[in-house]
PDB file of C-alpha atoms and ligand atoms in Angstrom:
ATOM      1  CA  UNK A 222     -12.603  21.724  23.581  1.00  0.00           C
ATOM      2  CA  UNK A 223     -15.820  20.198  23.078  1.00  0.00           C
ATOM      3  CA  UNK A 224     -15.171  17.527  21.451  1.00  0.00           C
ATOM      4  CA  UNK A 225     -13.765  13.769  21.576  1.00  0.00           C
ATOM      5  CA  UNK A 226      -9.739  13.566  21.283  1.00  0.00           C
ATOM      6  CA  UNK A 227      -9.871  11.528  18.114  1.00  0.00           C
ATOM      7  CA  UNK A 228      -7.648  12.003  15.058  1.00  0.00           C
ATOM      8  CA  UNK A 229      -8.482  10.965  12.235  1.00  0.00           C
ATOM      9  CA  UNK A 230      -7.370  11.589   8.831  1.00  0.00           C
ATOM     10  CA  UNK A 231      -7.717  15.470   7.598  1.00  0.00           C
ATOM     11  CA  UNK A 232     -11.407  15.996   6.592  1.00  0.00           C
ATOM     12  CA  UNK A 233     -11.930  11.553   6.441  1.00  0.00           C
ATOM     13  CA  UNK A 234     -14.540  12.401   8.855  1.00  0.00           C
ATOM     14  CA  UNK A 235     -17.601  10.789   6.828  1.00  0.00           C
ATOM     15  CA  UNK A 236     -19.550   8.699   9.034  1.00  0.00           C
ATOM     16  CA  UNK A 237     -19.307   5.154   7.876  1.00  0.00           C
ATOM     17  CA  UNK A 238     -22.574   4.211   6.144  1.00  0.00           C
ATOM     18  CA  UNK A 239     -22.497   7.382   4.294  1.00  0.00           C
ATOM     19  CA  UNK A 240     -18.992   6.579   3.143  1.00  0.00           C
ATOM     20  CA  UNK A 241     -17.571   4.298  -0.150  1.00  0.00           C
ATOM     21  CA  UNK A 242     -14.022   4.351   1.101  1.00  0.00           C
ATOM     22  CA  UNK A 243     -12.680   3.255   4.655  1.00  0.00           C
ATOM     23  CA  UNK A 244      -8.799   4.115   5.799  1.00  0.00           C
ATOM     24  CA  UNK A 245      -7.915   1.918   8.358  1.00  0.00           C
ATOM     25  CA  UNK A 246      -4.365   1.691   9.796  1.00  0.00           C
ATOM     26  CA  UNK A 247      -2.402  -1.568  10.634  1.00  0.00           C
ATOM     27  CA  UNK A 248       0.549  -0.771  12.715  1.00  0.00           C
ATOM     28  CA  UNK A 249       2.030  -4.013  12.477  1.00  0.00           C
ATOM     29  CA  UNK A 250       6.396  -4.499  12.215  1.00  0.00           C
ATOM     30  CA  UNK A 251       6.648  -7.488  13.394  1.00  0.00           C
ATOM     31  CA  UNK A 252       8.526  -9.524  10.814  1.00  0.00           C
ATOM     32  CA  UNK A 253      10.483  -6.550   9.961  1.00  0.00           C
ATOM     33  CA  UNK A 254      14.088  -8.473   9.340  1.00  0.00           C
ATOM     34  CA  UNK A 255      16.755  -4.749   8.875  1.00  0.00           C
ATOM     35  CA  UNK A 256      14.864  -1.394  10.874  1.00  0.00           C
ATOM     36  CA  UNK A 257      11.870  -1.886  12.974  1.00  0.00           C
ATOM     37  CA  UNK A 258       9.043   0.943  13.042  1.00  0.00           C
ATOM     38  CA  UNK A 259       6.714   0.726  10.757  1.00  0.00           C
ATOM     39  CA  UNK A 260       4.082   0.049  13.479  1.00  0.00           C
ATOM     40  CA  UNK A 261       4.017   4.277  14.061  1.00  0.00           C
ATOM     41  CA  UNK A 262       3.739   4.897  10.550  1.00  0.00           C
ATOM     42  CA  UNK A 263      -0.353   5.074  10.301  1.00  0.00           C
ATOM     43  CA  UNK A 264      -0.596   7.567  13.446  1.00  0.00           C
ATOM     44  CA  UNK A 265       2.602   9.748  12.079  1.00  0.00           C
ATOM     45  CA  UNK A 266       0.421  10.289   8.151  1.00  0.00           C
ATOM     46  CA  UNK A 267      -2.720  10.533  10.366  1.00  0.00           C
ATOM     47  CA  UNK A 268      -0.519  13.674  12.735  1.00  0.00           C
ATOM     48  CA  UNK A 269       1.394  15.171   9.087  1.00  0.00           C
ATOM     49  CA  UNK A 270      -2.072  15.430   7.608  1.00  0.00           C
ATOM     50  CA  UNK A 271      -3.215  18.494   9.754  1.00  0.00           C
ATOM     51  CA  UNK A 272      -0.267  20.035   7.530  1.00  0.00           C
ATOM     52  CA  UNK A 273      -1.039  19.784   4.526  1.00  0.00           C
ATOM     53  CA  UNK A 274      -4.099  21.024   2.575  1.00  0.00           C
ATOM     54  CA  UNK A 275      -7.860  19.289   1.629  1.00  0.00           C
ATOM     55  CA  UNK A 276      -7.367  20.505  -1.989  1.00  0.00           C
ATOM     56  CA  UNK A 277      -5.216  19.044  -4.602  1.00  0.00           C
ATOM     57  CA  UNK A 278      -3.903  20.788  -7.904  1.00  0.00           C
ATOM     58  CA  UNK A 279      -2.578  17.672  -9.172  1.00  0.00           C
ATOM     59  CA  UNK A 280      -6.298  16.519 -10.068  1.00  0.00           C
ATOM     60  CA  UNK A 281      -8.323  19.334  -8.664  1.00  0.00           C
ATOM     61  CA  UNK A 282     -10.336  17.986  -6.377  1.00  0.00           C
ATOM     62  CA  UNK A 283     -11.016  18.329  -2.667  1.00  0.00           C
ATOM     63  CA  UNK A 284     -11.115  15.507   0.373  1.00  0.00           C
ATOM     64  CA  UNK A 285     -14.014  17.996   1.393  1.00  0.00           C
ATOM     65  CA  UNK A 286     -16.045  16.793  -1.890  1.00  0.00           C
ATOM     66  CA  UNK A 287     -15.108  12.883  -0.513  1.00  0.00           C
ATOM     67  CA  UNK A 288     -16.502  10.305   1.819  1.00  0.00           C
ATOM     68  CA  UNK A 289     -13.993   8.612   3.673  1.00  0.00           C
ATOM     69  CA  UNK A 290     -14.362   7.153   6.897  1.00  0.00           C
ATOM     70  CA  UNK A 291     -11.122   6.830   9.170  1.00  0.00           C
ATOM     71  CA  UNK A 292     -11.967   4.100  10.968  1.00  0.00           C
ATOM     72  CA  UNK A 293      -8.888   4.271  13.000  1.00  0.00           C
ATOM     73  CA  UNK A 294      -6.350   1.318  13.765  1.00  0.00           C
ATOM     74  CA  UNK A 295      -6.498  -2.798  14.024  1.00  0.00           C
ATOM     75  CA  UNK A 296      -5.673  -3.581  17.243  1.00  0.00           C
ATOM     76  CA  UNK A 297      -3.037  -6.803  16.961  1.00  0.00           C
ATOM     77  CA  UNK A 298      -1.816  -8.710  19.120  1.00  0.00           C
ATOM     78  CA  UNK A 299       2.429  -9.181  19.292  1.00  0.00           C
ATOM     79  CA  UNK A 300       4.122 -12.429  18.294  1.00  0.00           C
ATOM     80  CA  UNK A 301       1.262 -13.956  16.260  1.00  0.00           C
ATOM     81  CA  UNK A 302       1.571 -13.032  12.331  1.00  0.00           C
ATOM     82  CA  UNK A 303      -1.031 -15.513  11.152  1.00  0.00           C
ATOM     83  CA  UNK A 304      -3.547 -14.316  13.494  1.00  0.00           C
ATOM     84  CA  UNK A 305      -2.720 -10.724  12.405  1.00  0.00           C
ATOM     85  CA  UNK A 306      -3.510 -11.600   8.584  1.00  0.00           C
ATOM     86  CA  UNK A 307      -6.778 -13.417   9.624  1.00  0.00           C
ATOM     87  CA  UNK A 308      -7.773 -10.078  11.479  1.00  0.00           C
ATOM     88  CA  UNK A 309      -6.444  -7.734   8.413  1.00  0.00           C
ATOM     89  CA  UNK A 310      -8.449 -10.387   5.830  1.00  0.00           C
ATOM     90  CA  UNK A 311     -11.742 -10.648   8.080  1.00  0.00           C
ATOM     91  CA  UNK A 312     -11.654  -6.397   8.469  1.00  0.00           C
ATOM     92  CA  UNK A 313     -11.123  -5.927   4.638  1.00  0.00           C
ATOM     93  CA  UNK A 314     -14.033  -8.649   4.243  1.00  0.00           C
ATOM     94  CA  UNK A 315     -16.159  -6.651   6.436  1.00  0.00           C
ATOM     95  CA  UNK A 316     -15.560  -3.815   4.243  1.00  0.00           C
ATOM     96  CA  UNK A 317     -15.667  -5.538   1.012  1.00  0.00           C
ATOM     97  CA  UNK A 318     -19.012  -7.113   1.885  1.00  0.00           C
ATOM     98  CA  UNK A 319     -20.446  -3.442   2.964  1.00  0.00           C
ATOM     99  CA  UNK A 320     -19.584  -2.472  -0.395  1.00  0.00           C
ATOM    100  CA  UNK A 321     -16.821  -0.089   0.698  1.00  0.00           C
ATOM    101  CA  UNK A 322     -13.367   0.157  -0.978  1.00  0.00           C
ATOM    102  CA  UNK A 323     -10.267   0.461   1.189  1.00  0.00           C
ATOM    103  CA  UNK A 324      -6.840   2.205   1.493  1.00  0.00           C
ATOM    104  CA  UNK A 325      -4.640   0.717   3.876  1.00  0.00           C
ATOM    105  CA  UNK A 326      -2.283   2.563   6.391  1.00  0.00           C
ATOM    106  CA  UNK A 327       0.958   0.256   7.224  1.00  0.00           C
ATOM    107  CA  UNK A 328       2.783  -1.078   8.557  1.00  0.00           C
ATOM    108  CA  UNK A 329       5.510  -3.570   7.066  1.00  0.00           C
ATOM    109  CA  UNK A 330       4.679  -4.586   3.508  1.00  0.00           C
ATOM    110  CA  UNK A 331       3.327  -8.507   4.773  1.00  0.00           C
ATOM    111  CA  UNK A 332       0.116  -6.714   5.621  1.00  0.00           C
ATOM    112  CA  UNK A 333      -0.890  -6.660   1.946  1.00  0.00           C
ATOM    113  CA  UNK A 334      -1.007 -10.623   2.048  1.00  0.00           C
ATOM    114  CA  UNK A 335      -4.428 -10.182   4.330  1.00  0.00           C
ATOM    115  CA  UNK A 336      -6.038  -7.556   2.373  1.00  0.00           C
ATOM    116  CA  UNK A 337      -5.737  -9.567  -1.053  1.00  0.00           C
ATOM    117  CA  UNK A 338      -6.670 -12.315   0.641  1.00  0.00           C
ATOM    118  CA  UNK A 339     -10.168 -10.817   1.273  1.00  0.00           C
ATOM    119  CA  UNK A 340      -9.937  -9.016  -2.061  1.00  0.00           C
ATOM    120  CA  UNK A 341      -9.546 -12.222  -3.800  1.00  0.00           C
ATOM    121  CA  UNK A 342     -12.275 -14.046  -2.512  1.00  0.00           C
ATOM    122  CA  UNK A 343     -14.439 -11.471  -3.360  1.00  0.00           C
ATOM    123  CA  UNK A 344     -12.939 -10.781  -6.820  1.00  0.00           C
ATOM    124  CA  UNK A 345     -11.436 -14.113  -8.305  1.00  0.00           C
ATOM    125  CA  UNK A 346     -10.180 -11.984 -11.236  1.00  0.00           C
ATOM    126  CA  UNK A 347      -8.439  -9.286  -9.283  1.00  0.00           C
ATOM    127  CA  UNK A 348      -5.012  -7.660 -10.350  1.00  0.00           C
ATOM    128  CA  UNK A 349      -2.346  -6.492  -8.020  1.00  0.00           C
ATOM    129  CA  UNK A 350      -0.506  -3.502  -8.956  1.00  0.00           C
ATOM    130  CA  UNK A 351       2.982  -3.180  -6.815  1.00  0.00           C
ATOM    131  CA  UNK A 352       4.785  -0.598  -6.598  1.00  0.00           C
ATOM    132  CA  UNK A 353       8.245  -1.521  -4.827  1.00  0.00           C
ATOM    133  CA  UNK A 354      12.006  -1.178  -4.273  1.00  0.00           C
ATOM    134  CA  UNK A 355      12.460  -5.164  -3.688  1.00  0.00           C
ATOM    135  CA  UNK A 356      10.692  -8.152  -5.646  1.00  0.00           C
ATOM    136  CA  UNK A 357       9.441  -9.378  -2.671  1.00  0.00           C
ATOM    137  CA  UNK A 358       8.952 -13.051  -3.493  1.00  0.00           C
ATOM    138  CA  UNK A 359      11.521 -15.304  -1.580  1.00  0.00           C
ATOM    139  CA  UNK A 360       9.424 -18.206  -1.016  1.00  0.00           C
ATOM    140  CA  UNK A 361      10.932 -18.100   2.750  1.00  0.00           C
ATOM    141  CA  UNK A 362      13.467 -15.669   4.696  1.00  0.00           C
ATOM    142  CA  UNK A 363      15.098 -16.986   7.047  1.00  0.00           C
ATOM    143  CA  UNK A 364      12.839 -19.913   7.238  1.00  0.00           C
ATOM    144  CA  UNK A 365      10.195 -18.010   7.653  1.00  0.00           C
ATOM    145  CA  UNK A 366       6.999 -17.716   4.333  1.00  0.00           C
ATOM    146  CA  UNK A 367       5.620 -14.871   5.823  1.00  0.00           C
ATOM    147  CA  UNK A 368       7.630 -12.198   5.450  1.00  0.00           C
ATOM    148  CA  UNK A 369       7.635  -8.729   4.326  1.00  0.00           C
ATOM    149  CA  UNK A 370      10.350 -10.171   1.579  1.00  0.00           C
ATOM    150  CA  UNK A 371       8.047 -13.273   0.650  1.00  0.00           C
ATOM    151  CA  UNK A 372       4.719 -11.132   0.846  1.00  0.00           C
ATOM    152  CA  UNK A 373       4.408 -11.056  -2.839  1.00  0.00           C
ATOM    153  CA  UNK A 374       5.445 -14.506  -3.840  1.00  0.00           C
ATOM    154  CA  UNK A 375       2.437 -15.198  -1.068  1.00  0.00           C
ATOM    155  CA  UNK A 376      -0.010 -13.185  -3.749  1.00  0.00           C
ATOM    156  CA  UNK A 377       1.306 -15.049  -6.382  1.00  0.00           C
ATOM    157  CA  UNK A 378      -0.015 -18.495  -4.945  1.00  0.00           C
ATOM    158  CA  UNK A 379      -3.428 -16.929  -4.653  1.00  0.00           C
ATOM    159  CA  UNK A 380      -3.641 -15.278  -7.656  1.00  0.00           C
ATOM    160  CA  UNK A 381      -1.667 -17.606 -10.153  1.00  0.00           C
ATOM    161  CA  UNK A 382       0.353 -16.400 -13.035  1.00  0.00           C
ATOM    162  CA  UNK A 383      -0.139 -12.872 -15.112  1.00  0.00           C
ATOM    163  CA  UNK A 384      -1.905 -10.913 -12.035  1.00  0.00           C
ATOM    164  CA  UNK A 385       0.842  -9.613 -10.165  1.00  0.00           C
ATOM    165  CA  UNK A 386       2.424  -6.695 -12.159  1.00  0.00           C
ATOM    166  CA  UNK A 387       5.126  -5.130 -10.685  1.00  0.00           C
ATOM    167  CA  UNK A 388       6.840  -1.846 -10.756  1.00  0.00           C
ATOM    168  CA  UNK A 389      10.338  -0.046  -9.474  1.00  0.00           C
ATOM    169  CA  UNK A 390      12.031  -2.613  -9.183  1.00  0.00           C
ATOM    170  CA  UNK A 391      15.663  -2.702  -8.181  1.00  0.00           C
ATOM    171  CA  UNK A 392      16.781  -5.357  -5.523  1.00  0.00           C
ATOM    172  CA  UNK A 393      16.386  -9.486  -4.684  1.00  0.00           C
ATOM    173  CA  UNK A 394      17.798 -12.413  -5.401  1.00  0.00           C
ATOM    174  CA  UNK A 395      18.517 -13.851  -8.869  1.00  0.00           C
ATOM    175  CA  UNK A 396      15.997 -16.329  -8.365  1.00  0.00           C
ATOM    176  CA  UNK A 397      13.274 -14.291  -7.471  1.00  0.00           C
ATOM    177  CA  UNK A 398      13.945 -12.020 -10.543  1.00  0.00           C
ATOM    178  CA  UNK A 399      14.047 -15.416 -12.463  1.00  0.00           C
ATOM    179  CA  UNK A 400      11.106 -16.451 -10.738  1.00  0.00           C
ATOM    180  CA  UNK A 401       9.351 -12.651 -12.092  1.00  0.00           C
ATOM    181  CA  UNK A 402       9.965 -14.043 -15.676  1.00  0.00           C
ATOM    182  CA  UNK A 403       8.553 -17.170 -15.546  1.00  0.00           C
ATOM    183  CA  UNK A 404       5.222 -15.893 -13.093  1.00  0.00           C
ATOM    184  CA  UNK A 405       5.388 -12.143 -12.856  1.00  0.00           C
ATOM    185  CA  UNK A 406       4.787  -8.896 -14.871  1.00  0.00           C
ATOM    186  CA  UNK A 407       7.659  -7.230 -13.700  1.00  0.00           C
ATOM    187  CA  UNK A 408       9.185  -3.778 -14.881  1.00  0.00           C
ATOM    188  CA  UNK A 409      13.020  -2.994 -13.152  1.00  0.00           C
ATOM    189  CA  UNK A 410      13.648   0.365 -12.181  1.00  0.00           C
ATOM    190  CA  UNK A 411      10.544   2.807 -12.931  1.00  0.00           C
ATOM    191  CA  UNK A 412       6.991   3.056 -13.621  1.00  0.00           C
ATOM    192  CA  UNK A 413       7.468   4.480 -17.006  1.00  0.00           C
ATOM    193  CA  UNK A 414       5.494   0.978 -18.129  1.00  0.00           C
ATOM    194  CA  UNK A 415       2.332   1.774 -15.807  1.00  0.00           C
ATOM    195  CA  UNK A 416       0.609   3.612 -18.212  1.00  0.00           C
ATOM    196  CA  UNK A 417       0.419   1.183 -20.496  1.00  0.00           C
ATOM    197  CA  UNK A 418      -0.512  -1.634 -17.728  1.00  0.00           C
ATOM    198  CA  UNK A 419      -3.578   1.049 -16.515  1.00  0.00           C
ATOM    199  CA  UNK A 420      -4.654   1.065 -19.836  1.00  0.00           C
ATOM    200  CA  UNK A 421      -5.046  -2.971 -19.964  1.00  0.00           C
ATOM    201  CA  UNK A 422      -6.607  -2.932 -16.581  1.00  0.00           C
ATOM    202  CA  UNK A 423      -9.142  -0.828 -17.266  1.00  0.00           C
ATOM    203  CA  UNK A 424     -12.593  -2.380 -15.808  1.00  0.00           C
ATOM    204  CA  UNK A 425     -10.928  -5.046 -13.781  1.00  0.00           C
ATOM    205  CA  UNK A 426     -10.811  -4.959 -10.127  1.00  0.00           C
ATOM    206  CA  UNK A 427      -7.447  -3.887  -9.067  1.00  0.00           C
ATOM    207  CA  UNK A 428      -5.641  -3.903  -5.969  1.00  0.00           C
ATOM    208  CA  UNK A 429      -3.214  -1.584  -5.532  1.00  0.00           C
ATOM    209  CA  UNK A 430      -0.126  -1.692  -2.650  1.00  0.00           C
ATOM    210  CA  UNK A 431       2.299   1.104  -2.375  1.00  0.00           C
ATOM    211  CA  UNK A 432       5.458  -0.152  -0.702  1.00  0.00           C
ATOM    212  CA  UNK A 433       6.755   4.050  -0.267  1.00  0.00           C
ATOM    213  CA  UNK A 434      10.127   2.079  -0.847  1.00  0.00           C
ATOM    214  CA  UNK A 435       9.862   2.515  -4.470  1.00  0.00           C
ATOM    215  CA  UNK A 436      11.246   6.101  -3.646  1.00  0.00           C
ATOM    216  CA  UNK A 437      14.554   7.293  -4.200  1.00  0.00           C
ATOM    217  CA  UNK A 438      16.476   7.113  -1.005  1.00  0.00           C
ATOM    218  CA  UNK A 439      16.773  10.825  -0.768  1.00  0.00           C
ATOM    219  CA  UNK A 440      13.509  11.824  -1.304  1.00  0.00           C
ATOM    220  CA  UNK A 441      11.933   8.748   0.963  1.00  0.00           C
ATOM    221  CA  UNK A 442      14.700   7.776   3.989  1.00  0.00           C
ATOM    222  CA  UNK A 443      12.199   7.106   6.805  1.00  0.00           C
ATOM    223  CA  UNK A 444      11.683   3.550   5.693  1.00  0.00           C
ATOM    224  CA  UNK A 445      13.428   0.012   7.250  1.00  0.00           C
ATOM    225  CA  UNK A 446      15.235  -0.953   3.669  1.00  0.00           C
ATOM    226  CA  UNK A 447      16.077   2.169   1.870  1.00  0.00           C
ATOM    227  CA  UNK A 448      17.273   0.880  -1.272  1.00  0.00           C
ATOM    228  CA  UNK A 449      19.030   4.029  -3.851  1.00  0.00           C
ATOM    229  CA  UNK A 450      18.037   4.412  -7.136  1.00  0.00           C
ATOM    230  CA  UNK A 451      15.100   4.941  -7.098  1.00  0.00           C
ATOM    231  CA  UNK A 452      11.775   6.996  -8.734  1.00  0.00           C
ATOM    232  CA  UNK A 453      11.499  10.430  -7.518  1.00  0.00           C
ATOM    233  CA  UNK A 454       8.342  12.158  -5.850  1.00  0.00           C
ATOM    234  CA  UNK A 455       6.851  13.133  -9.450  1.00  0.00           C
ATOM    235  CA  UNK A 456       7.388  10.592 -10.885  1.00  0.00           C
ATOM    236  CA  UNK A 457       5.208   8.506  -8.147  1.00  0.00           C
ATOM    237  CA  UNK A 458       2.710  11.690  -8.301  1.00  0.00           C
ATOM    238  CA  UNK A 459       2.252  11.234 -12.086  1.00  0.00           C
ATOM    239  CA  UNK A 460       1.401   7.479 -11.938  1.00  0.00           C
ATOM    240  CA  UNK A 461      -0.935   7.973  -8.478  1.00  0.00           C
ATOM    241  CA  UNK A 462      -2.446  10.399 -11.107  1.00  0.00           C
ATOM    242  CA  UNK A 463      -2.934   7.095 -13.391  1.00  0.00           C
ATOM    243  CA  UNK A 464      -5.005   5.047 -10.990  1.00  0.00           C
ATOM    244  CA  UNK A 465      -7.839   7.418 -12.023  1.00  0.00           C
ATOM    245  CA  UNK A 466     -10.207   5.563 -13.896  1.00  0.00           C
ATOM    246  CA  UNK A 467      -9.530   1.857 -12.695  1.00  0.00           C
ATOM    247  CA  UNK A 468     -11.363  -0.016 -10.438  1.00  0.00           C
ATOM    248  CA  UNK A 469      -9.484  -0.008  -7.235  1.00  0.00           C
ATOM    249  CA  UNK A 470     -11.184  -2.559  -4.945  1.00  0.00           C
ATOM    250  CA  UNK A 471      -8.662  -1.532  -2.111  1.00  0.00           C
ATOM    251  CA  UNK A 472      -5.126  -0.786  -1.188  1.00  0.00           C
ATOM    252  CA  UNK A 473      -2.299  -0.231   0.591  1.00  0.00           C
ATOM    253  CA  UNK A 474      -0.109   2.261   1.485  1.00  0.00           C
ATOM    254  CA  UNK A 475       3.134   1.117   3.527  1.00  0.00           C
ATOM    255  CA  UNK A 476       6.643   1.000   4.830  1.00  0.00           C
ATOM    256  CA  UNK A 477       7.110   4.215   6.162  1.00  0.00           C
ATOM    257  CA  UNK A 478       8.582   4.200   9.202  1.00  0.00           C
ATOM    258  CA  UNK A 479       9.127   7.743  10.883  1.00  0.00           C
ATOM    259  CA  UNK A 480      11.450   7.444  13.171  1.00  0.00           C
ATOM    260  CA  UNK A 481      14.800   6.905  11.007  1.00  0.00           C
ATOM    261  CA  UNK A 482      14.349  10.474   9.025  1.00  0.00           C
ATOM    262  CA  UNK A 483      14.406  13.524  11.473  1.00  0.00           C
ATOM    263  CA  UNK A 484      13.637  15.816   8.910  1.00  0.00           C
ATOM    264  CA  UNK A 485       9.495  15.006   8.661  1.00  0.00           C
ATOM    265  CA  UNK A 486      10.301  14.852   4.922  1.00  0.00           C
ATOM    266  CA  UNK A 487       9.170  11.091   4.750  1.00  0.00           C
ATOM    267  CA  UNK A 488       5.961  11.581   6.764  1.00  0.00           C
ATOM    268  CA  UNK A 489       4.924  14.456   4.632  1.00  0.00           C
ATOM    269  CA  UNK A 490       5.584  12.413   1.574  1.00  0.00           C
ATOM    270  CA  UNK A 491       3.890   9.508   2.539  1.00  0.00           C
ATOM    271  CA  UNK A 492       1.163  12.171   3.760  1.00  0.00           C
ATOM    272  CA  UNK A 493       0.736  13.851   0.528  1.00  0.00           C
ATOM    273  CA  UNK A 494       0.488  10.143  -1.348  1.00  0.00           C
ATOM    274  CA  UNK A 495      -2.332   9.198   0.833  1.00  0.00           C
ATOM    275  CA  UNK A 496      -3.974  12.459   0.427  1.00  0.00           C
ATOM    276  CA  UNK A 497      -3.846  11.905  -3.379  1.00  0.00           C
ATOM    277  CA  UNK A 498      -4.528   8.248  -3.289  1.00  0.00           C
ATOM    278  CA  UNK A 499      -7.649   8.480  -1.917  1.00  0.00           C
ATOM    279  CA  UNK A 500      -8.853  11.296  -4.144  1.00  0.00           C
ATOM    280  CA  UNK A 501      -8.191   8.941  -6.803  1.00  0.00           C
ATOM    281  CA  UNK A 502     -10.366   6.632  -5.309  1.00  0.00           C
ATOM    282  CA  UNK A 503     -13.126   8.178  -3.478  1.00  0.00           C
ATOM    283  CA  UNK A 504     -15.866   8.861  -6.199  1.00  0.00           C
TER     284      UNK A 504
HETATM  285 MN1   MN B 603       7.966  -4.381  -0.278  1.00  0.00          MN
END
């Protein structure tokens, strides 16, 4: 009992100029339109972690062997989503300019809008990889162009046509799936495509955002739009696996919100993503 009551990630405890990748949590639900609560999601991966283990056999390597600083959550204010963007872009730009990659603890999937708005500005040429139940790109909801539905159609006016390439996809509107074909790379369904899209983003700076939606329903319920059909855990696991080798400039892991699956079997799946995420990442 001798030391400070912090939790952090398991074994992120790097201190931060030693480290090349920063976690950072952004408990932020507050355009959430169907099931609030994504704002407990970072703290709930941060708790699960203490379950699960350092090593992973999936690539055989250890969060021991990493440096990753947890530097804990962005403190937001309510009621103010443009301000909260500005504080997720400025933190990612801190991070960026440090020379630090990122991953991302969410949070509703509109906090990705923030973090490629830093990533952009610092890498013009930047891909975003999405992996996602829902297109995402309404250019408004309810009158509303920042969304968690529009977040992606928000990328898409920074980054222009060809850079967005998405993945999983199984819900929107007939225009935004119209919209895809015109603007997007999108693939319906599964990432059985991603392989191929690694392999042509090798070198480039790529962000990567993980809306934990892209799950099947019954392996992922703890989320505010469960959508069915879905890819299963392994099937996530084997692309995750994929990301080794690019150049991830930062990313985001999101959606999961705890509350809404009793069981713990969300947490611990978002839990064991992150834990594998980063490995891919930390060098
Ligand atoms: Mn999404």
């Amino acid at each position: 009992m001798r030391d400070k009551n912090v939790q952090t990630f398991l074994a992120c405890d790097a201190e931060y100029g030693a480290a090349d990748v920063v976690l950072f949590g952004v408990p932020f639900d507050g355009t959430t339109s169907f099931r609030p609560g994504t704002r407990f999601g970072p703290s709930a991966i941060r708790g699960e972690s203490f379950g699960i283990e350092t090593y992973s056999p999936y690539c055989d390597r250890d969060l021991t062997d990493c440096r990753i600083f947890d530097g804990g959550d962005l403190e937001l204010p309510f009621g103010n989503t443009q301000r909260v963007l500005e504080l997720i872009r400025d933190s990612a730009a801190d991070l960026l300019a440090d020379g630090k990659r990122f991953v991302m603890l969410g949070g509703e999937h509109l906090i990705t809008l923030g973090a490629v708005r830093a990533v952009a500005e610092r890498f013009p040429d930047v891909h975003v990889i999405q992996f996602d139940a829902h297109t995402d790109l309404r250019k408004e909801y309810l009158g509303e162009p920042l969304s968690h539905s529009t977040v992606m159609r928000q990328v898409w006016n920074l980054l222009g046509d060809g850079r967005l390439h998405q993945f999983g996809i199984r819900s929107g509107e007939r225009t935004e799936f119209e919209f895809a074909r015109e603007h997007t790379c999108l693939h319906k369904f599964n990432l059985a495509d991603f392989t191929e899209t690694a392999a042509q983003l090798q070198g480039m700076p790529v962000y990567f955002s993980l809306d934990l939606d892209v799950l099947d329903s019954s392996a992922f319920c703890g989320t505010g739009t469960p959508e069915a059909g879905g890819v299963t855990f392994k099937e996530l696991m084997e692309a995750v696996l994929r990301l080794h080798g690019l150049n991830i400039v930062g990313c985001d892991i999101n959606e999961l919100s705890p509350h809404y699956d009793h069981s713990g079997s969300s947490t611990a799946a978002a839990c064991k993503i992150t834990r594998e995420i980063l490995l891919q990442i930390a060098r």
